[in-house]
């Protein structure tokens, strides 16, 4: 059969990577075709970034209402009938459809990128068949995404076991949920479900959020404890039990078998790249099922590229989109390379967010020796702070940080949940090496902070910027307070008093 048309590249999969790559390819003057079965934009607006943004806003609202209820002039609010399923339903009916239409309109109409709708069948590296039509491309770009990794344990297929993909499909509110896996997805989901009166327990085989700075981890896990979210680290899940549906999770901790009753299980132990469609092409596949690529997103097969999650970690939308952009440039004859340095990270932990870029304190100490911390608050937090009370001896906790909204509300009524900011500086060069925050809204700043880290931004340069007080981070004002020091020492009396939080 003669090909429909010939393209410079066929972008196999129209998720964040393929959609951005194809758009960039077209903007560079190329002739791209996207092959997509379901919708453009991939999982983002179905069950990931956009959905989680919405759902964590809903969870934040619930949590803030709970905290503020009956305090100051706020009315007493009855939250006994709130529903995570209702929140999911609204997104399903409005959000998913609105995003899908926007993506389609933007891609096809506004950007003029052609899409072949239907299940693509890769015949060879230059030919793809969709709905019986043949499309020919000089290059093939695989952007087929990833899927949740599922453990091979008894009961994994029981009704009531879900992953992040099923979250928007939630039709009934669980009472008790066990989350298997305490990485970024699991911890975020725990914080999102708990405000809806769902009893949440997280079971993590190793360490929760192992790559995050210890102060951020401590902040999150102490907060979880106060809210009744249970976390177990070093626990090995053996089986999911139930007759016809999930009833409990069985796990082993220090040689002891424990059983956690529940009516829902969320599995979040990691992601597996969807590399299978590319295997017949002869591309090299790595240990994690990822398509192996070079810095230019090229596979070992000439003319075949892989982008987004299909090419393995970091699993992050910015990386997916950038891989698409780099592949587009290389298809058009440039020699572009991915830059994985200073990629920020972010978790919704309603009502706050945790954001991070650069080195953790431990990594910075290993690399630079004695680093300077520009951090608030500092030291131990009050155990059980009462709303609207001042805590003598906890002066340092009172400094309002971290929020474009709610900063002071969270200090007064939020059980001292007014956040944490931490900048790490190499005192010799006066350059920042890492930024970390728990608060509300700091992710906007972190997009730009990651660039400042890359260009070697100093405390003195930061001190010259214009802050708009109060803001979601506080790095400008805090840095300005110490930038006058000839020999950079940071704040006086910063002696760490708090032990690491142990998740048990
Ligand atoms: C966002 C998906 S909903 S994409 O990255 O814009 O395609």
Coordinates of C-alpha atoms and ligand atoms in Angstrom, one line a residue:
X1 CA 0.0 0.0 0.0
X2 CA 1.3 3.5 -0.9
X3 CA 2.0 5.7 2.1
X4 CA -0.6 8.4 2.9
X5 CA 2.1 11.1 3.1
X6 CA 5.7 11.4 4.1
X7 CA 6.9 13.2 7.2
X8 CA 10.2 14.2 8.7
X9 CA 9.3 12.4 11.8
X10 CA 6.5 10.3 13.2
X11 CA 6.0 11.1 16.9
X12 CA 4.6 7.8 18.3
X13 CA 2.6 8.9 21.3
X14 CA 1.1 12.4 21.8
X15 CA 1.8 12.8 25.6
X16 CA 3.8 15.7 27.1
X17 CA 7.0 14.6 25.3
X18 CA 5.5 13.8 21.9
X19 CA 3.2 16.8 21.8
X20 CA 5.9 19.3 22.8
X21 CA 8.5 17.6 20.6
X22 CA 6.2 17.6 17.5
X23 CA 5.2 21.3 18.1
X24 CA 8.8 22.3 18.4
X25 CA 9.7 20.2 15.3
X26 CA 7.0 22.1 13.4
X27 CA 8.1 25.5 14.7
X28 CA 11.7 24.7 13.5
X29 CA 10.3 24.2 10.0
X30 CA 9.9 20.4 10.0
X31 CA 7.0 18.2 9.0
X32 CA 5.9 16.1 12.0
X33 CA 3.0 13.7 12.5
X34 CA 1.7 12.6 15.9
X35 CA 0.2 9.2 16.2
X36 CA -2.1 9.1 19.2
X37 CA -4.8 6.6 20.2
X38 CA -6.6 8.4 23.1
X39 CA -5.9 12.1 23.7
X40 CA -3.1 14.6 23.5
X41 CA -1.2 15.6 26.6
X42 CA -0.9 12.0 27.9
X43 CA -1.6 11.1 31.5
X44 CA -1.1 14.7 32.7
X45 CA -4.7 15.9 32.5
X46 CA -6.2 12.4 32.9
X47 CA -4.6 11.3 36.2
X48 CA -1.3 13.0 36.9
X49 CA 0.0 16.7 37.1
X50 CA -3.2 18.6 36.2
X51 CA -5.5 16.1 38.0
X52 CA -3.3 16.2 41.1
X53 CA -3.1 19.9 41.1
X54 CA -6.9 20.0 41.2
X55 CA -7.3 17.2 43.7
X56 CA -4.7 18.6 46.1
X57 CA -6.5 22.0 45.9
X58 CA -9.6 20.2 47.0
X59 CA -7.8 18.4 49.8
X60 CA -6.1 21.6 50.9
X61 CA -9.5 23.3 51.1
X62 CA -10.8 20.4 53.3
X63 CA -7.7 20.5 55.5
X64 CA -7.8 24.3 55.9
X65 CA -11.5 24.3 56.7
X66 CA -10.8 21.7 59.4
X67 CA -8.0 23.8 60.9
X68 CA -9.8 27.1 60.8
X69 CA -13.3 25.8 61.7
X70 CA -14.6 27.8 64.7
X71 CA -11.4 29.8 65.1
X72 CA -11.4 33.6 65.1
X73 CA -14.5 34.6 63.2
X74 CA -14.5 31.5 61.0
X75 CA -17.8 29.6 61.3
X76 CA -17.9 26.0 62.5
X77 CA -17.8 23.7 59.5
X78 CA -19.1 20.2 59.5
X79 CA -16.8 18.1 57.4
X80 CA -18.2 14.7 58.3
X81 CA -19.7 14.2 54.8
X82 CA -16.9 15.5 52.6
X83 CA -16.0 13.2 49.7
X84 CA -12.9 12.4 47.7
X85 CA -15.0 10.5 45.2
X86 CA -17.1 13.7 44.6
X87 CA -13.9 15.6 44.0
X88 CA -12.8 13.0 41.5
X89 CA -16.2 13.0 39.8
X90 CA -16.0 16.7 39.1
X91 CA -12.6 16.4 37.6
X92 CA -13.7 13.4 35.5
X93 CA -16.7 15.2 34.1
X94 CA -15.3 18.7 33.6
X95 CA -11.5 18.8 34.0
X96 CA -10.5 15.8 31.8
X97 CA -12.8 16.8 29.0
X98 CA -11.8 20.5 29.1
X99 CA -8.1 19.7 29.0
X100 CA -8.5 17.1 26.3
X101 CA -10.3 19.6 24.1
X102 CA -7.8 22.3 24.8
X103 CA -4.8 20.1 24.0
X104 CA -6.5 19.0 20.7
X105 CA -7.4 22.6 19.7
X106 CA -4.0 24.0 20.6
X107 CA -2.1 21.2 18.8
X108 CA -4.1 20.8 15.7
X109 CA -5.7 24.2 15.1
X110 CA -3.3 26.7 16.7
X111 CA 0.0 25.0 16.2
X112 CA -1.0 23.2 13.0
X113 CA 0.5 19.8 13.9
X114 CA -1.1 16.9 12.1
X115 CA -2.4 14.0 14.2
X116 CA -3.2 10.5 13.0
X117 CA -5.9 9.4 15.5
X118 CA -6.0 5.7 16.3
X119 CA -3.9 2.8 17.6
X120 CA -0.5 2.9 15.8
X121 CA 1.2 -0.2 14.6
X122 CA 4.9 0.2 14.0
X123 CA 5.7 -1.7 10.8
X124 CA 9.4 -0.7 10.7
X125 CA 11.4 2.4 11.7
X126 CA 10.0 4.4 8.7
X127 CA 6.5 3.1 8.5
X128 CA 3.5 3.3 10.9
X129 CA 0.1 2.0 10.2
X130 CA -3.0 3.7 11.8
X131 CA -6.5 2.5 11.0
X132 CA -5.4 0.8 7.9
X133 CA -3.5 3.9 6.6
X134 CA 0.2 3.8 6.0
X135 CA 2.3 6.8 7.2
X136 CA 6.0 7.1 6.2
X137 CA 8.6 9.1 8.3
X138 CA 12.3 9.7 7.9
X139 CA 12.6 9.4 11.7
X140 CA 10.5 7.7 14.4
X141 CA 10.2 9.2 17.9
X142 CA 8.9 6.9 20.6
X143 CA 7.0 8.7 23.4
X144 CA 4.9 6.0 24.9
X145 CA 5.2 7.0 28.5
X146 CA 5.3 4.7 31.6
X147 CA 2.9 2.7 33.8
X148 CA 2.8 2.0 37.5
X149 CA 5.1 -0.9 38.5
X150 CA 3.1 -3.6 40.2
X151 CA 4.5 -6.0 42.8
X152 CA 4.1 -9.7 42.2
X153 CA 2.2 -10.5 45.4
X154 CA -1.0 -12.4 46.2
X155 CA -4.2 -10.3 46.0
X156 CA -2.7 -7.6 43.7
X157 CA -5.7 -8.0 41.3
X158 CA -8.4 -7.8 44.0
X159 CA -11.0 -5.1 43.5
X160 CA -10.0 -2.1 45.6
X161 CA -6.4 -2.2 44.6
X162 CA -5.6 0.9 42.6
X163 CA -2.8 3.0 41.3
X164 CA -2.6 6.7 40.5
X165 CA -4.3 5.9 37.2
X166 CA -7.4 4.8 39.0
X167 CA -7.6 7.7 41.3
X168 CA -9.8 9.9 39.1
X169 CA -12.0 6.9 38.6
X170 CA -12.8 6.6 42.4
X171 CA -16.6 6.3 42.7
X172 CA -16.8 5.4 46.5
X173 CA -15.0 6.9 49.5
X174 CA -12.8 4.4 51.2
X175 CA -12.6 4.5 55.0
X176 CA -9.1 3.0 55.4
X177 CA -6.5 3.1 52.7
X178 CA -3.1 1.4 52.7
X179 CA -0.5 3.0 50.4
X180 CA 2.2 0.6 49.3
X181 CA 5.3 2.7 48.5
X182 CA 6.4 5.9 50.2
X183 CA 8.0 7.7 47.3
X184 CA 6.9 11.0 45.8
X185 CA 3.6 9.5 44.5
X186 CA 2.7 7.6 47.7
X187 CA 3.5 10.4 50.1
X188 CA 1.6 12.9 48.0
X189 CA -1.4 10.6 47.8
X190 CA -1.4 10.0 51.6
X191 CA -1.5 13.8 52.1
X192 CA -4.3 14.2 49.5
X193 CA -6.6 11.4 50.9
X194 CA -6.2 12.1 54.6
X195 CA -8.2 15.4 54.6
X196 CA -11.2 13.5 53.3
X197 CA -11.6 11.6 56.6
X198 CA -9.8 8.5 55.1
X199 CA -7.5 6.7 57.5
X200 CA -4.2 6.4 55.7
X201 CA -1.2 4.1 56.3
X202 CA 1.9 4.2 54.2
X203 CA 4.1 1.0 54.0
X204 CA 7.6 1.6 52.5
X205 CA 10.1 -1.2 52.0
X206 CA 13.1 1.1 52.4
X207 CA 13.1 4.8 53.2
X208 CA 10.4 7.3 52.4
X209 CA 11.5 10.2 50.1
X210 CA 15.1 9.1 50.4
X211 CA 16.5 11.8 48.1
X212 CA 14.9 14.7 49.9
X213 CA 16.7 17.0 52.4
X214 CA 16.3 15.7 56.0
X215 CA 14.6 18.9 57.2
X216 CA 11.9 18.6 54.6
X217 CA 11.4 14.9 55.4
X218 CA 11.2 15.7 59.1
X219 CA 8.7 18.4 58.5
X220 CA 6.5 16.2 56.4
X221 CA 6.6 13.2 58.6
X222 CA 6.0 15.1 61.9
X223 CA 3.1 16.8 60.2
X224 CA 1.7 13.4 59.1
X225 CA 2.0 12.1 62.6
X226 CA 0.0 15.1 64.0
X227 CA -2.7 14.4 61.3
X228 CA -2.8 10.7 62.1
X229 CA -1.3 9.5 58.8
X230 CA 0.8 6.4 59.8
X231 CA 4.1 5.6 58.1
X232 CA 6.1 2.5 58.4
X233 CA 9.6 2.2 56.8
X234 CA 11.6 -1.0 56.3
X235 CA 8.4 -3.0 56.0
X236 CA 8.0 -5.7 53.4
X237 CA 4.5 -6.2 52.0
X238 CA 3.7 -9.9 51.6
X239 CA 0.1 -10.1 50.5
X240 CA -3.2 -8.3 49.9
X241 CA -6.0 -10.2 51.5
X242 CA -9.8 -10.2 50.8
X243 CA -12.8 -12.2 49.8
X244 CA -13.9 -10.7 46.5
X245 CA -12.4 -7.3 47.5
X246 CA -9.6 -5.8 49.5
X247 CA -9.8 -6.4 53.2
X248 CA -6.3 -6.1 54.5
X249 CA -2.6 -5.9 53.7
X250 CA -0.1 -8.3 55.3
X251 CA 3.5 -7.1 55.8
X252 CA 6.6 -8.1 57.7
X253 CA 8.4 -5.7 59.9
X254 CA 11.6 -6.8 61.8
X255 CA 10.6 -10.4 61.4
X256 CA 7.1 -9.8 62.8
X257 CA 4.0 -10.3 60.6
X258 CA 1.5 -7.4 60.8
X259 CA -1.9 -7.0 59.2
X260 CA -3.4 -3.7 58.2
X261 CA -7.2 -3.8 57.7
X262 CA -8.3 -1.5 54.8
X263 CA -10.9 -1.2 52.1
X264 CA -8.6 0.4 49.5
X265 CA -5.0 -0.1 48.5
X266 CA -3.0 2.3 46.4
X267 CA 0.2 0.9 44.9
X268 CA 3.0 3.4 44.3
X269 CA 6.2 1.5 44.2
X270 CA 7.6 3.1 41.0
X271 CA 7.1 3.4 37.3
X272 CA 7.9 1.1 34.4
X273 CA 8.6 2.6 31.0
X274 CA 6.4 1.5 28.1
X275 CA 9.2 0.5 25.8
X276 CA 7.5 -2.6 24.3
X277 CA 6.4 -1.0 21.0
X278 CA 10.0 -0.2 20.2
X279 CA 11.5 -3.6 21.0
X280 CA 10.9 -5.1 17.5
X281 CA 13.0 -2.2 16.1
X282 CA 16.1 -3.5 17.8
X283 CA 16.5 -0.6 20.3
X284 CA 18.5 -1.4 23.4
X285 CA 16.4 -1.8 26.6
X286 CA 17.8 -1.1 30.0
X287 CA 17.3 -2.9 33.3
X288 CA 14.3 -0.8 34.3
X289 CA 12.6 -1.6 30.9
X290 CA 13.6 1.9 29.6
X291 CA 14.7 2.6 26.0
X292 CA 18.4 3.5 26.2
X293 CA 19.2 6.9 24.7
X294 CA 22.2 9.2 24.4
X295 CA 22.2 12.8 25.5
X296 CA 20.5 13.7 22.2
X297 CA 17.6 11.3 22.8
X298 CA 18.9 9.0 20.1
X299 CA 18.5 5.2 20.5
X300 CA 21.1 2.8 19.1
X301 CA 19.0 2.5 15.9
X302 CA 19.8 5.4 13.5
X303 CA 16.7 7.5 13.0
X304 CA 14.9 6.2 16.0
X305 CA 14.6 8.5 19.1
X306 CA 13.0 7.9 22.5
X307 CA 11.6 10.6 24.7
X308 CA 9.7 11.2 28.0
X309 CA 9.1 8.4 30.5
X310 CA 9.7 5.7 27.8
X311 CA 13.4 6.6 28.0
X312 CA 13.5 6.1 31.8
X313 CA 14.0 8.5 34.7
X314 CA 13.9 11.3 35.8
X315 CA 10.1 10.9 35.5
X316 CA 9.1 14.5 35.3
X317 CA 7.0 16.5 32.9
X318 CA 9.7 19.1 32.3
X319 CA 12.1 16.4 31.3
X320 CA 9.6 14.7 29.1
X321 CA 8.9 17.9 27.2
X322 CA 12.6 18.8 27.0
X323 CA 13.5 15.4 25.6
X324 CA 10.9 16.0 22.9
X325 CA 12.4 19.4 22.2
X326 CA 16.0 18.0 22.0
X327 CA 14.9 15.2 19.7
X328 CA 13.2 17.7 17.4
X329 CA 16.3 19.8 17.2
X330 CA 18.5 16.8 16.4
X331 CA 16.0 15.6 13.7
X332 CA 16.4 19.1 12.2
X333 CA 20.2 18.7 12.0
X334 CA 21.3 20.4 15.2
X335 CA 23.5 18.7 17.8
X336 CA 21.4 19.3 20.9
X337 CA 22.0 17.6 24.3
X338 CA 19.8 17.1 27.3
X339 CA 20.9 18.9 30.5
X340 CA 19.8 17.0 33.6
X341 CA 21.5 19.3 36.1
X342 CA 19.4 21.2 38.8
X343 CA 16.1 19.6 37.9
X344 CA 13.7 20.7 40.6
X345 CA 11.4 18.3 42.4
X346 CA 7.9 18.9 43.9
X347 CA 5.3 17.1 45.9
X348 CA 1.8 18.2 46.8
X349 CA 1.3 17.6 50.5
X350 CA -2.0 19.5 51.0
X351 CA -2.4 22.1 52.4
X352 CA 1.3 22.7 51.5
X353 CA 3.8 21.7 48.8
X354 CA 7.4 20.6 49.2
X355 CA 9.8 21.8 46.6
X356 CA 13.5 21.2 46.2
X357 CA 16.4 21.9 43.8
X358 CA 20.1 21.3 44.0
X359 CA 22.0 19.5 46.8
X360 CA 20.5 18.4 50.1
X361 CA 22.4 19.5 53.2
X362 CA 24.0 16.0 53.5
X363 CA 25.2 16.1 49.9
X364 CA 26.4 19.7 50.2
X365 CA 28.5 18.8 53.3
X366 CA 30.0 15.9 51.6
X367 CA 31.0 18.0 48.6
X368 CA 31.9 21.4 50.2
X369 CA 32.6 20.6 53.8
X370 CA 31.2 23.3 56.1
X371 CA 28.3 24.8 54.4
X372 CA 26.2 27.7 55.5
X373 CA 22.4 27.3 56.0
X374 CA 20.0 30.2 55.6
X375 CA 17.0 28.6 57.1
X376 CA 13.8 29.3 59.1
X377 CA 12.4 28.0 61.3
X378 CA 15.2 26.3 63.2
X379 CA 15.2 23.6 65.8
X380 CA 12.5 21.6 67.5
X381 CA 8.8 22.5 67.0
X382 CA 6.2 22.7 69.7
X383 CA 4.8 19.2 70.3
X384 CA 1.1 20.1 70.3
X385 CA 0.7 23.8 69.6
X386 CA -2.7 25.3 70.5
X387 CA -4.3 27.7 68.1
X388 CA -3.8 31.4 68.7
X389 CA -1.3 30.9 71.5
X390 CA 2.2 32.3 71.7
X391 CA 4.9 29.8 72.7
X392 CA 7.7 31.3 74.8
X393 CA 10.9 29.5 74.0
X394 CA 9.7 28.8 70.4
X395 CA 10.4 32.3 69.1
X396 CA 12.1 31.0 66.1
X397 CA 9.0 29.0 65.1
X398 CA 6.9 32.1 64.9
X399 CA 8.6 33.7 61.9
X400 CA 6.0 33.4 59.2
X401 CA 7.3 31.6 56.2
X402 CA 6.2 29.8 53.2
X403 CA 3.0 30.9 51.7
X404 CA 1.5 33.2 49.3
X405 CA -1.7 32.7 51.3
X406 CA -2.4 31.2 54.7
X407 CA 1.0 32.0 56.0
X408 CA -0.2 33.6 59.2
X409 CA -3.4 31.5 59.4
X410 CA -1.3 28.4 59.4
X411 CA 0.8 29.9 62.1
X412 CA -2.2 30.8 64.3
X413 CA -4.5 27.9 63.6
X414 CA -2.5 25.4 61.6
X415 CA -0.6 23.7 64.4
X416 CA 2.6 25.5 63.5
X417 CA 2.3 24.3 59.9
X418 CA 3.6 27.5 58.5
X419 CA 6.4 25.9 56.6
X420 CA 10.1 25.8 56.2
X421 CA 12.7 27.4 53.9
X422 CA 16.3 26.4 53.6
X423 CA 19.0 27.7 51.3
X424 CA 22.4 26.0 51.4
X425 CA 25.5 28.0 50.5
X426 CA 29.1 27.3 49.9
X427 CA 30.7 30.0 52.1
X428 CA 33.9 30.1 50.1
X429 CA 32.4 31.0 46.8
X430 CA 29.2 32.5 48.4
X431 CA 27.3 30.5 45.8
X432 CA 24.0 28.7 46.6
X433 CA 24.2 24.9 46.1
X434 CA 20.6 23.9 47.1
X435 CA 17.2 25.3 47.9
X436 CA 14.4 23.5 49.8
X437 CA 11.0 24.5 50.9
X438 CA 7.7 23.3 52.4
X439 CA 5.0 25.9 51.9
X440 CA 2.4 27.0 49.6
X441 CA 3.2 28.3 46.1
X442 CA 7.0 28.0 46.1
X443 CA 7.1 25.9 43.0
X444 CA 6.8 29.0 40.8
X445 CA 10.0 30.4 42.3
X446 CA 11.9 27.1 42.1
X447 CA 11.6 27.1 38.3
X448 CA 13.8 30.1 38.3
X449 CA 15.9 29.2 41.3
X450 CA 17.0 26.1 39.3
X451 CA 18.5 28.4 36.7
X452 CA 20.1 30.6 39.3
X453 CA 21.9 27.5 40.7
X454 CA 23.1 26.6 37.2
X455 CA 24.6 30.1 36.6
X456 CA 26.3 30.1 40.0
X457 CA 24.1 32.7 41.7
X458 CA 25.6 34.2 44.9
X459 CA 24.2 35.5 48.2
X460 CA 25.3 39.0 47.2
X461 CA 23.4 38.8 43.9
X462 CA 20.3 37.5 45.7
X463 CA 20.5 40.3 48.2
X464 CA 20.1 42.8 45.3
X465 CA 16.8 41.4 44.0
X466 CA 13.4 42.9 44.9
X467 CA 11.3 40.8 47.1
X468 CA 7.5 41.3 47.4
X469 CA 6.8 40.6 51.0
X470 CA 5.2 38.1 52.1
X471 CA 6.2 35.6 49.5
X472 CA 6.2 31.8 49.1
X473 CA 9.9 31.4 49.7
X474 CA 11.9 34.0 51.5
X475 CA 15.3 33.6 50.1
X476 CA 15.8 37.2 49.0
X477 CA 15.1 38.8 52.4
X478 CA 16.9 36.1 54.4
X479 CA 20.0 36.2 52.2
X480 CA 20.0 40.0 52.4
X481 CA 20.1 39.8 56.3
X482 CA 23.5 38.0 56.1
X483 CA 25.0 39.1 52.8
X484 CA 26.9 41.9 54.5
X485 CA 29.1 39.3 56.3
X486 CA 32.6 39.5 54.8
X487 CA 33.2 35.9 55.9
X488 CA 29.9 34.2 55.3
X489 CA 28.6 32.6 58.5
X490 CA 24.8 32.8 58.1
X491 CA 22.7 33.4 61.2
X492 CA 24.2 33.0 64.6
X493 CA 23.1 30.3 67.0
X494 CA 22.1 27.9 64.4
X495 CA 22.8 24.7 66.2
X496 CA 20.7 21.8 65.2
X497 CA 18.6 20.4 68.0
X498 CA 16.1 18.2 66.3
X499 CA 16.6 14.5 65.8
X500 CA 15.7 12.8 62.6
X501 CA 12.2 11.7 62.5
X502 CA 11.9 7.9 62.5
X503 CA 8.9 6.5 60.6
X504 CA 7.4 3.8 62.7
Ligands
LIG1 C1 -0.4 18.9 29.9 C2 0.2 17.9 28.9 S1 -2.0 18.6 30.3 S2 1.2 18.6 27.8 O1 2.6 18.5 28.4 O2 0.9 20.0 27.7 O3 1.1 17.9 26.6

